Amino acid sequence: MNKIKNFLSVLDLTEEEIYSIFERASYFKKNRLNNSNKPLTDKKIGMIFEKSSTRTRVSFEVGIIELGGSPLFMSSRDMQLGRGEPVKDTARVLARYLDGVIIRTFGQDRIKEFADFFEKPVINGLTDMYHPAQILADLFTVYEIKNDIKEIKVVYLGDPNNMSNSWINLQAIMGFKLVLAIPEGFKVNKNVADNSKKYGGSFEIIHNKLIASEDADVVTTDVFISMGQDNDDIKIQKLKPYIIDKPVIDSAKRDVILLHCLPAHRGEEISEEVFESFSKNIFDEAENRLHVQKAIMEKIFV
Ligand code: CP
Ligand code: NVA
């Protein structure tokens, strides 16, 4: 087992480390164009993507370049990995060429296996289980607006997936109030819930979305069908009532922040009206991927 510092889930970081990432992200945001600090100089960073991406790919790639490193984007479609070459062989080969890797893949076991054999740092760019870089950018977006994130109430509506799992992890480390508004019969992954308890975290599940959203500081959602899942009409019908619409916003605090990791399906998990009236929050959140990930890479790859 290697002792390399990876970022495979939020649980790989402490509260103190997350605050220090936020401070560095603020610095990178303020000094984007006049930053002579190039901590990734001479570093070759691989980016293995087994699923589609717009934001994650571009924000990491731009971030690596701005930090002085060289990104190498690899779609698994074009790699022997996509033709069945074992993860552990791919990892051991790439370790001979690269200084670090960002991976977007399916199972958490796949990224974990890669990290075990790569023996250099690995960052999770989304798995079926987690999206940790995204969730730090989300909380940073809130942190820029609110002084005290310990006191906030975050409400996640919709499908229990890699985004809600990441909120659960983040709550366990950072200690805000978290409510999930999910349909009856939908379950949170048991390992994620158990880990939350182990780390002293807690969250509430409330099936009525208007009660769940009462006095919320942050309201957020994600697509009903994630990448790698089959389009399931029955699932979509069950999730439909959990759309973020005006009644949800009216139930939340007047200065509620609305987050969406994107891409969004208007009319499914969020109404067009709500999406457009909170577009500032949503696109600030997308921009913050860049600044926060630069801070994450400085911590993990240097
Ligand atoms: N939010 C997010 O990860 O977007 P992409 O799938 O476009 O990378
Ligand atoms: N839950 C979504 C997030 C996309 C950024 C998915 O995994 O497809």
CSV table of C-alpha atoms in Angstrom, one decimal, residues 17-155:
chain,number,residue,atom,x,y,z
A,17,GLU,CA,-6.6,21.4,4.8
A,18,ILE,CA,-10.0,22.4,3.2
A,19,TYR,CA,-9.8,25.9,4.7
A,20,SER,CA,-6.2,26.2,3.5
A,21,ILE,CA,-7.4,25.2,0.0
A,22,PHE,CA,-10.0,27.9,0.2
A,23,GLU,CA,-7.5,30.5,1.1
A,24,ARG,CA,-5.2,29.5,-1.8
A,25,ALA,CA,-8.2,29.3,-4.2
A,26,SER,CA,-9.0,33.0,-3.2
A,27,TYR,CA,-5.4,33.9,-3.8
A,28,PHE,CA,-5.4,32.2,-7.3
A,29,LYS,CA,-8.7,33.8,-8.1
A,30,LYS,CA,-7.4,37.3,-7.2
A,31,ASN,CA,-4.0,36.8,-8.9
A,32,ARG,CA,-5.1,34.8,-12.0
A,33,LEU,CA,-3.2,37.0,-14.5
A,34,ASN,CA,-0.2,38.2,-12.5
A,35,ASN,CA,0.7,35.0,-10.7
A,36,SER,CA,4.4,34.2,-11.1
A,37,ASN,CA,3.9,31.2,-8.7
A,38,LYS,CA,4.3,28.1,-10.9
A,39,PRO,CA,4.4,25.1,-8.5
A,40,LEU,CA,3.8,22.6,-11.3
A,41,THR,CA,6.8,23.6,-13.4
A,42,ASP,CA,8.3,20.6,-15.1
A,43,LYS,CA,5.5,18.3,-14.0
A,44,LYS,CA,3.7,16.2,-16.5
A,45,ILE,CA,0.1,15.5,-15.3
A,46,GLY,CA,-2.0,12.8,-17.0
A,47,MET,CA,-5.8,13.2,-17.3
A,48,ILE,CA,-7.5,9.8,-18.0
A,49,PHE,CA,-11.2,10.3,-18.8
A,50,GLU,CA,-13.4,7.3,-19.2
A,51,LYS,CA,-16.5,9.5,-19.3
A,52,SER,CA,-17.5,12.7,-21.0
A,53,SER,CA,-16.5,16.1,-19.6
A,54,THR,CA,-16.6,19.8,-20.3
A,55,ARG,CA,-15.9,21.6,-17.1
A,56,THR,CA,-13.6,19.1,-15.3
A,57,ARG,CA,-11.4,18.5,-18.3
A,58,VAL,CA,-11.0,22.2,-19.3
A,59,SER,CA,-10.7,23.6,-15.7
A,60,PHE,CA,-8.0,21.0,-14.8
A,61,GLU,CA,-6.2,21.4,-18.1
A,62,VAL,CA,-6.2,25.2,-17.9
A,63,GLY,CA,-5.2,25.0,-14.2
A,64,ILE,CA,-2.2,22.8,-14.9
A,65,ILE,CA,-1.0,25.2,-17.6
A,66,GLU,CA,-1.5,28.2,-15.4
A,67,LEU,CA,0.6,26.5,-12.7
A,68,GLY,CA,3.4,25.9,-15.1
A,69,GLY,CA,2.8,22.2,-15.7
A,70,SER,CA,2.0,20.1,-18.8
A,71,PRO,CA,-1.4,18.3,-19.1
A,72,LEU,CA,-1.7,15.2,-21.1
A,73,PHE,CA,-5.4,14.4,-21.9
A,74,MET,CA,-6.2,10.7,-22.5
A,75,SER,CA,-9.6,9.5,-23.4
A,76,SER,CA,-9.9,5.8,-22.5
A,77,ARG,CA,-11.6,5.4,-25.9
A,78,ASP,CA,-8.1,5.9,-27.4
A,79,MET,CA,-6.2,4.0,-24.8
A,80,GLN,CA,-5.5,0.2,-24.5
A,81,LEU,CA,-7.3,0.7,-21.2
A,82,GLY,CA,-10.5,1.0,-23.2
A,83,ARG,CA,-9.7,-2.3,-24.9
A,84,GLY,CA,-9.3,-4.1,-21.6
A,85,GLU,CA,-5.7,-3.6,-20.6
A,86,PRO,CA,-5.7,-4.0,-16.8
A,87,VAL,CA,-5.9,-0.8,-14.6
A,88,LYS,CA,-2.9,-2.0,-12.6
A,89,ASP,CA,-0.7,-2.4,-15.8
A,90,THR,CA,-1.8,1.0,-17.1
A,91,ALA,CA,-0.9,2.6,-13.8
A,92,ARG,CA,2.5,1.0,-13.6
A,93,VAL,CA,3.4,2.1,-17.2
A,94,LEU,CA,2.1,5.6,-16.7
A,95,ALA,CA,4.1,6.0,-13.4
A,96,ARG,CA,7.2,5.7,-15.5
A,97,TYR,CA,6.3,8.8,-17.6
A,98,LEU,CA,4.1,11.1,-15.4
A,99,ASP,CA,4.2,12.9,-12.1
A,100,GLY,CA,0.5,12.7,-11.3
A,101,VAL,CA,-2.8,11.8,-12.7
A,102,ILE,CA,-6.4,13.0,-12.7
A,103,ILE,CA,-9.0,10.3,-13.4
A,104,ARG,CA,-12.6,10.3,-14.3
A,105,THR,CA,-14.0,6.8,-14.2
A,106,PHE,CA,-16.7,4.4,-13.1
A,107,GLY,CA,-16.2,2.5,-9.8
A,108,GLN,CA,-14.3,3.9,-6.8
A,109,ASP,CA,-12.5,0.6,-6.7
A,110,ARG,CA,-11.1,1.4,-10.2
A,111,ILE,CA,-9.5,4.7,-9.1
A,112,LYS,CA,-8.3,3.1,-5.9
A,113,GLU,CA,-6.6,0.3,-7.8
A,114,PHE,CA,-5.0,2.8,-10.1
A,115,ALA,CA,-3.7,4.8,-7.2
A,116,ASP,CA,-2.3,1.7,-5.4
A,117,PHE,CA,-0.2,0.8,-8.5
A,118,PHE,CA,0.7,4.3,-9.7
A,119,GLU,CA,2.5,5.2,-6.5
A,120,LYS,CA,2.3,8.9,-7.4
A,121,PRO,CA,-0.5,11.2,-6.5
A,122,VAL,CA,-4.0,10.8,-8.0
A,123,ILE,CA,-6.9,13.2,-8.0
A,124,ASN,CA,-10.5,12.0,-8.5
A,125,GLY,CA,-12.2,13.9,-11.4
A,126,LEU,CA,-15.5,12.1,-10.8
A,127,THR,CA,-16.4,8.5,-10.1
A,128,ASP,CA,-19.8,6.8,-9.8
A,129,MET,CA,-19.4,7.3,-6.0
A,130,TYR,CA,-17.9,10.8,-5.6
A,131,HIS,CA,-17.1,14.1,-7.2
A,132,PRO,CA,-14.8,15.6,-4.6
A,133,ALA,CA,-13.2,18.4,-6.7
A,134,GLN,CA,-16.6,19.7,-7.6
A,135,ILE,CA,-17.9,19.7,-4.1
A,136,LEU,CA,-15.0,21.7,-2.8
A,137,ALA,CA,-15.7,24.3,-5.5
A,138,ASP,CA,-19.3,24.3,-4.5
A,139,LEU,CA,-18.6,25.0,-0.8
A,140,PHE,CA,-16.0,27.6,-1.8
A,141,THR,CA,-18.7,29.4,-3.7
A,142,VAL,CA,-20.8,29.5,-0.6
A,143,TYR,CA,-17.7,30.5,1.5
A,144,GLU,CA,-17.1,33.5,-0.7
A,145,ILE,CA,-20.6,34.8,0.2
A,146,LYS,CA,-21.2,33.6,3.8
A,147,ASN,CA,-18.8,34.2,6.6
A,148,ASP,CA,-19.5,31.2,8.6
A,149,ILE,CA,-20.1,27.9,6.8
A,150,LYS,CA,-20.6,26.0,10.1
A,151,GLU,CA,-24.0,27.7,10.6
A,152,ILE,CA,-25.4,27.1,7.1
A,153,LYS,CA,-28.2,24.7,6.1
A,154,VAL,CA,-27.6,22.9,2.7
A,155,VAL,CA,-30.5,21.1,1.1
